[in-house]
XYZ file of C-alpha atoms in Angstrom:
395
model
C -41.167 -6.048 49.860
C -37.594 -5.045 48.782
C -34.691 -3.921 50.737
C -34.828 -0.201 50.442
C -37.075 0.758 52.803
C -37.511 4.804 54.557
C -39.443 5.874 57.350
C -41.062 9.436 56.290
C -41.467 11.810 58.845
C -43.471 15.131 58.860
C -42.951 16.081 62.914
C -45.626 19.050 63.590
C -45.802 21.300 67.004
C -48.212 18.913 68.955
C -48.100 16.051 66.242
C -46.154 13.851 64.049
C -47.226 11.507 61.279
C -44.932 8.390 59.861
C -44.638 6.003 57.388
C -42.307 2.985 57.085
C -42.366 2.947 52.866
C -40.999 0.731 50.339
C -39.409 3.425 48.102
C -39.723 1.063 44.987
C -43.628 0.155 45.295
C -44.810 2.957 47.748
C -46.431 0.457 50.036
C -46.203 1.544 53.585
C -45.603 -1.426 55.922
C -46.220 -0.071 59.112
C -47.759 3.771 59.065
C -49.357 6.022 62.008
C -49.756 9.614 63.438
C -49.157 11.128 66.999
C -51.576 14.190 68.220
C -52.017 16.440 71.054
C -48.429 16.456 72.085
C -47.557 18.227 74.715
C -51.178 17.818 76.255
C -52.081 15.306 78.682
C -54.692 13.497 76.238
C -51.366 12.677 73.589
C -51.723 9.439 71.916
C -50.025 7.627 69.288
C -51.812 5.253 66.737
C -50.192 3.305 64.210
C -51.306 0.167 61.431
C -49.131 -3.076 60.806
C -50.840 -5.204 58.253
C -54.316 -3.179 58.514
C -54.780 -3.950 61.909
C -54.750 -0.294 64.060
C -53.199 0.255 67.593
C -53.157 2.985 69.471
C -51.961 3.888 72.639
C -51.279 7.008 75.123
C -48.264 8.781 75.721
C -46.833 9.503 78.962
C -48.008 12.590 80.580
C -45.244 15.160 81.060
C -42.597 13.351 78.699
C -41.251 14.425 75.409
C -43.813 13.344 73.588
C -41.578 13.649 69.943
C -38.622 11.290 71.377
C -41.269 9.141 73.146
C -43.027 8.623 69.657
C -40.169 7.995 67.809
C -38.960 5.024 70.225
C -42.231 3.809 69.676
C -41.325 3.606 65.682
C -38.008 2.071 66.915
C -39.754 -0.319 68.938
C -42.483 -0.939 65.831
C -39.387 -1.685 62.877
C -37.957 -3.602 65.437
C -40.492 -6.411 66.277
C -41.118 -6.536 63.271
C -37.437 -7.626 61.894
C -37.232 -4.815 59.623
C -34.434 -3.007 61.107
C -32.191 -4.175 58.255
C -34.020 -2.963 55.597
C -34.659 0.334 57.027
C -31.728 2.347 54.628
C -32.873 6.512 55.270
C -34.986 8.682 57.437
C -36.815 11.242 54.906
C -38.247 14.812 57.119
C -40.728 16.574 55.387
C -39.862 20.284 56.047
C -42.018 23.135 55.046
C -39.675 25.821 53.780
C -36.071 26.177 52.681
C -35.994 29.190 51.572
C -33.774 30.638 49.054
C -30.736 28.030 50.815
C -32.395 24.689 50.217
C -33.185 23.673 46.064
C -33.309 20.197 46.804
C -32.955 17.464 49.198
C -30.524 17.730 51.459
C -28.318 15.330 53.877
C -28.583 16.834 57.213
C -25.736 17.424 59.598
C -25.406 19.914 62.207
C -25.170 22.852 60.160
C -27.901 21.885 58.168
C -30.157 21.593 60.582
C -28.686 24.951 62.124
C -29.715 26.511 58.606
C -33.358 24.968 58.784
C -33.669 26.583 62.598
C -32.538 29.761 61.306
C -35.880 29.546 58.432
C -38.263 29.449 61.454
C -38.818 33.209 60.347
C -40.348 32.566 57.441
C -42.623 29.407 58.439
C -42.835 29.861 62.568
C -45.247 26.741 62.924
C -43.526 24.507 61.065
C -39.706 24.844 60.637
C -39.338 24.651 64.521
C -41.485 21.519 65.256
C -39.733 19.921 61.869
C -36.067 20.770 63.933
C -37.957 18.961 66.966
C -38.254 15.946 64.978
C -35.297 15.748 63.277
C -33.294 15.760 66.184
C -35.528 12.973 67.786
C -34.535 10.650 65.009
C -30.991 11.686 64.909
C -31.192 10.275 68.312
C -33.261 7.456 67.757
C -31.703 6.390 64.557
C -27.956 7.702 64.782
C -26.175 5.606 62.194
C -28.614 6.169 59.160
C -28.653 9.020 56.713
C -31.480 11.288 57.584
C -32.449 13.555 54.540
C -34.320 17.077 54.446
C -36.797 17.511 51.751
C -38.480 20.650 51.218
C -42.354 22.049 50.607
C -40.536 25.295 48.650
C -37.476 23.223 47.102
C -39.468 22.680 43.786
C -40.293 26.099 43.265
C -36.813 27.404 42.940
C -36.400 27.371 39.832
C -39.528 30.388 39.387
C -37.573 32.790 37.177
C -37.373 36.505 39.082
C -40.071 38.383 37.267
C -42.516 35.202 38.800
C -40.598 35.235 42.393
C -40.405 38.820 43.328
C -43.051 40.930 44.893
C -43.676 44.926 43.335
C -41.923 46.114 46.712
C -38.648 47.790 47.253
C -35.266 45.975 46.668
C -34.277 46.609 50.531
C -37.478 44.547 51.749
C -36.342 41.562 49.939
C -32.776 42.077 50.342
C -33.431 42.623 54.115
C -35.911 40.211 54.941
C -36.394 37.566 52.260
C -39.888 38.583 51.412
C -40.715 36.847 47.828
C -43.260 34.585 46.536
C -41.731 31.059 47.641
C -44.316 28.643 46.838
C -45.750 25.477 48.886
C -47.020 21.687 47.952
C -43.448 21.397 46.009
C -43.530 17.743 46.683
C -46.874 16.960 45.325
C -46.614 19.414 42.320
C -43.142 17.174 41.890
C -44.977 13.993 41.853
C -48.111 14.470 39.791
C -45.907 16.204 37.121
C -44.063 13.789 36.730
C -46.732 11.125 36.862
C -48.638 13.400 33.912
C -45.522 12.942 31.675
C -45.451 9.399 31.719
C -49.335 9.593 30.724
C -48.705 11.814 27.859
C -45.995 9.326 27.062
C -43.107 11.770 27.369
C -39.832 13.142 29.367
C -40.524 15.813 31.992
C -38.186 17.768 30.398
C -41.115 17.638 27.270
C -43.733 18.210 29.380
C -45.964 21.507 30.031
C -48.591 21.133 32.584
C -50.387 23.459 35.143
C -50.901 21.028 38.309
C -53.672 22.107 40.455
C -53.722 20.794 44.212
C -57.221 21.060 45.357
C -57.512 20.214 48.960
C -58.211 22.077 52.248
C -54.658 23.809 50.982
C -55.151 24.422 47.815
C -52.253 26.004 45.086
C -51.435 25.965 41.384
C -48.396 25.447 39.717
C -47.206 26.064 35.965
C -44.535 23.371 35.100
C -42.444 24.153 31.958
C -40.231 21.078 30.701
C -40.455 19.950 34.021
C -39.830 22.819 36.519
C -42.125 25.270 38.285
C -41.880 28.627 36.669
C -44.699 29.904 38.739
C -46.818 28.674 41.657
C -50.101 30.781 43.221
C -49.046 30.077 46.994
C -46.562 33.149 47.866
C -44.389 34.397 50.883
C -46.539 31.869 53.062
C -49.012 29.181 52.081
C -52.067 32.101 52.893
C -51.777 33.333 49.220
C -53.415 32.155 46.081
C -56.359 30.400 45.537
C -59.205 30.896 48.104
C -58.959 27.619 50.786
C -60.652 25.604 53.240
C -60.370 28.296 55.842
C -57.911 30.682 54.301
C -58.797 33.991 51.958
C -56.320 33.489 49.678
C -55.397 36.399 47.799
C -56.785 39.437 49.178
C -56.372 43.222 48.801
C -53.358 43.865 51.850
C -55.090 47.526 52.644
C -57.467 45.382 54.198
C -55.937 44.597 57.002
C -54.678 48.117 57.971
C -58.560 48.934 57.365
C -59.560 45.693 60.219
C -56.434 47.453 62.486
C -58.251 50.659 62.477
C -61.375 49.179 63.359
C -59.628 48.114 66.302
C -58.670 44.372 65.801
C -55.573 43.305 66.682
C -53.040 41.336 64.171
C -53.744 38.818 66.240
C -57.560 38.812 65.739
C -57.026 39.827 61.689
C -54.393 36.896 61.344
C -56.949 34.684 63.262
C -59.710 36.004 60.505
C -58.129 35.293 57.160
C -56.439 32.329 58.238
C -59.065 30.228 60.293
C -62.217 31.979 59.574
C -61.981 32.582 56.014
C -62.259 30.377 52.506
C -64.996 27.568 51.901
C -65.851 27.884 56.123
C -66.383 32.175 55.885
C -68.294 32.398 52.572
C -70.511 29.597 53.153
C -70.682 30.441 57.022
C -71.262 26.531 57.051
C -68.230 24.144 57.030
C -64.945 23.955 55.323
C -65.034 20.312 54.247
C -66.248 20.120 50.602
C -68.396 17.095 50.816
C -70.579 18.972 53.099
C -70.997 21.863 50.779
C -71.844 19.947 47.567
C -74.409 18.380 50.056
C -75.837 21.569 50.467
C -75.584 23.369 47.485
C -77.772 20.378 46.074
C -80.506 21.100 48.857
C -80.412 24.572 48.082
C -77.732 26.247 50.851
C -77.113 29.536 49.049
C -73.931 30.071 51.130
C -72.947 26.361 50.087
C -73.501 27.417 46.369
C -71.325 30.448 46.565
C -68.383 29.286 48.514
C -68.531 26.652 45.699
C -68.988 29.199 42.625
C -66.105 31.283 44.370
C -64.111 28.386 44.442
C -64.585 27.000 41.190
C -63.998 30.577 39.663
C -60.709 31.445 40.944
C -59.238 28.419 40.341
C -60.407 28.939 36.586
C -58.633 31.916 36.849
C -55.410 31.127 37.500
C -55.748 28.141 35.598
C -55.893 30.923 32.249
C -53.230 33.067 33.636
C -50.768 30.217 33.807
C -50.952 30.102 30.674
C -48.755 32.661 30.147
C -45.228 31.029 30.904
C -45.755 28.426 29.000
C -45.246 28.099 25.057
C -47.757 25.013 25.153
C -49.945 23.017 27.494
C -50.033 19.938 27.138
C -52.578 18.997 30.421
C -54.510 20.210 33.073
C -53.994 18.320 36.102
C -55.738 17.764 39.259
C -54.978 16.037 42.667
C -55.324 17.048 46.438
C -58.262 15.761 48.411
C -60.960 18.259 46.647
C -58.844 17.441 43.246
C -58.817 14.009 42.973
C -62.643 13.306 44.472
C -65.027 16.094 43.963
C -66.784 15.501 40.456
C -69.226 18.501 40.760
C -66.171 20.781 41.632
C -63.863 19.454 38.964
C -66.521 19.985 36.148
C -67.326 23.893 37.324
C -63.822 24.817 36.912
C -63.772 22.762 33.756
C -66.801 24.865 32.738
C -65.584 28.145 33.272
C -63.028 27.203 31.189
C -64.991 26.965 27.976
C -63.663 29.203 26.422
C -60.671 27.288 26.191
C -62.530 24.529 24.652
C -62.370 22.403 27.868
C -65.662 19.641 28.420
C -65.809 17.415 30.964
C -66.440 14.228 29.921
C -69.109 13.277 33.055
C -68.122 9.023 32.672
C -65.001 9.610 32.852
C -65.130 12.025 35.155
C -67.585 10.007 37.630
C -64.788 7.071 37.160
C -61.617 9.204 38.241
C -61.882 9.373 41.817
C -60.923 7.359 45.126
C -57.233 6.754 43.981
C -58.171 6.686 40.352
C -56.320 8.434 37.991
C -57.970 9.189 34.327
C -58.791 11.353 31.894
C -61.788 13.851 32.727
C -62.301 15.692 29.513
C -63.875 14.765 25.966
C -61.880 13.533 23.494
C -62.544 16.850 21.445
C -61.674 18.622 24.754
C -58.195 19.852 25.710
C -56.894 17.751 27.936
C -57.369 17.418 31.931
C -56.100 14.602 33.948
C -56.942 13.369 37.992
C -53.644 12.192 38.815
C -53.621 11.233 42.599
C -50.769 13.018 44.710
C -48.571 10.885 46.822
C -45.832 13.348 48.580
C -44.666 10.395 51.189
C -43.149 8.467 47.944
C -41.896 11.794 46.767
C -39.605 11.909 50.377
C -38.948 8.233 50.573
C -37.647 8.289 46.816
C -35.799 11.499 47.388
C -34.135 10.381 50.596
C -33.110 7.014 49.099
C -31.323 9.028 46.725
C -29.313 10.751 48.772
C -28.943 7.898 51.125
């Protein structure tokens, strides 16, 4: 273990998750989540050398500040309260103020308030937690790194929406771009496999999981991402629609559902879950489609297809690709998914090399295709390292 240890946050509405990480190895030393804050079943569990503990929060406290003296109480008795150098947050959007990680002081953290706008489940829970370990740990640098921060650097004909100029100008609506931290990382880990500097390196990083984006990296920086104003657009999710046709919803108001009910319906009804009217989870649905579940089958089909799609059109912006890459949950495990987008890629000259492909999987990064193939890598994501390396920095 070295000296330069972090402790990641990512501080949710009724949850928080944490990790105590070496940001030279990535180990975590002690890791663990909070859930159902602000209920009277919240709990916090946590791991110290693979043994789990877990206990229940106090009913009617702040459940935030009371799990973050727990973490004080956990790098504590465990003498590591010298080695402890940063606090990285993960916060979901920046908007068009934050391009990269950012020490936060008072204002700062004013500025990431002021974003709850644009990201109203997330940006005010993140301010939450922030200001619990502000309190908790007041002498240490805590550090701000950002979901959109990676995406900045979209050019404006990739960024901006076919709507008037007053819209954006008034109210910030542009495509913005999530997962920056994981299309970061596995970009960066794809360079070193092609044996080159990011700033060399064209890749199209797909993040498969129950969030699911795409993002075309030119010498190292996002020139276009399929997640837009919020993390609903794109690729078709877990639960989520994914790009859709907006009339649609004026259509659902007329038939007398509410925004509410509408928001409800793309968002938590929609995706892998809606099409297959089964389950989300794409284990489950590879289970089926084997034993014949034709909603199973088409959810997957669906799936498989659209990511093809914007696999081709990211094309585009760049002069050369030099890999596919996938990660995420769905990205780095699911073999039958990974070789139907591969297939409907054909055209392209991509073949999935089924060994290879069978061997790339539970934290196993490879190549998937032929040799003759175009290349596609599994490169697994890890967006914790991405924060504790990040926040070092700035520490």
């Amino acid at each position: 273990m070295s000296d330069a240890l972090v402790l990641v946050i990512n501080s949710g509405s009724s949850s928080l998750k944490f990790a105590l990480m070496d940001a030279q190895t990535g180990d975590a030393v002690i890791s663990g989540a909070g859930e159902c804050f602000g209920r009277d079943d919240a709990r916090m569990s946590w791991k110290v050398d693979g043994e789990k503990t877990e206990k229940t929060l106090s009913a009617g406290s702040n459940h935030h500040q009371e799990a973050m003296d727990i973490i004080v109480g956990l790098i504590e008795s465990n003498q590591l309260s010298d080695k402890l150098q940063a606090v990285g947050h993960r916060v979901v959007h920046g908007g068009e103020t934050f391009s990269q990680a950012t020490l936060i002081d008072d204002a700062v953290l004013a500025q990431i308030d002021a974003l709850k706008a644009l990201a109203p489940l997330h940006n005010p829970a993140h301010v939450v937690g922030i200001k619990a370990a502000r309190k908790a740990f007041p002498s240490l640098p805590q550090v701000a790194v950002f979901d959109t921060a990676f995406h900045q650097t979209m050019p404006e004909k990739a960024y901006h929406y076919a709507i008037s100029r007053q819209l954006y100008n008034d109210y910030g609506i542009r495509r913005y771009g999530f997962h920056g931290t994981s299309h970061y990382y596995v970009s960066r880990e794809a360079a070193k496999w092609l044996n080159q500097a990011p700033e060399q390196t064209n890749v199209i990083t797909v993040h498969l999981g129950n969030g699911a984006s795409l993002c075309a990296v030119k010498e190292g920086q996002s020139v276009d991402t399929s997640m837009g104003f919020t993390p609903l657009a794109g690729l078709m999710m877990g639960t989520r629609c994914g790009d859709i046709d907006p009339s649609i919803l004026e259509f659902l108001s007329k038939k007398g559902l509410s925004m509410d009910q509408i928001h409800h319906e793309l968002i938590d009804k929609a995706g892998l879950l809606g099409v297959s009217e089964l389950t989300n989870d794409c284990r489950g649905l590879v289970e089926a489609a084997e034993q014949g579940h034709k909603g199973a089958q088409l959810a997957l089909e669906m799936f498989a297809y659209r990511v093809a799609k914007f696999i081709a059109s990211y094309m585009v912006p760049l002069s050369r690709l030099d890999a596919i890459v996938f990660t995420g949950g769905i990205g780095e495990n699911s073999l039958p998914v990974r070789e139907m987008i591969l297939k409907e890629l054909a055209i392209f000259g991509y073949q999935a090399d089924a060994d290879a492909n069978a061997a790339a999987r539970f934290g196993a990064a490879g190549q998937i295709t032929t040799q003759a193939s175009p290349l596609a890598l599994v490169i697994p994501t890890n967006e914790e390292l991405v924060i504790a390396q990040q926040a070092m920095a700035m520490a």
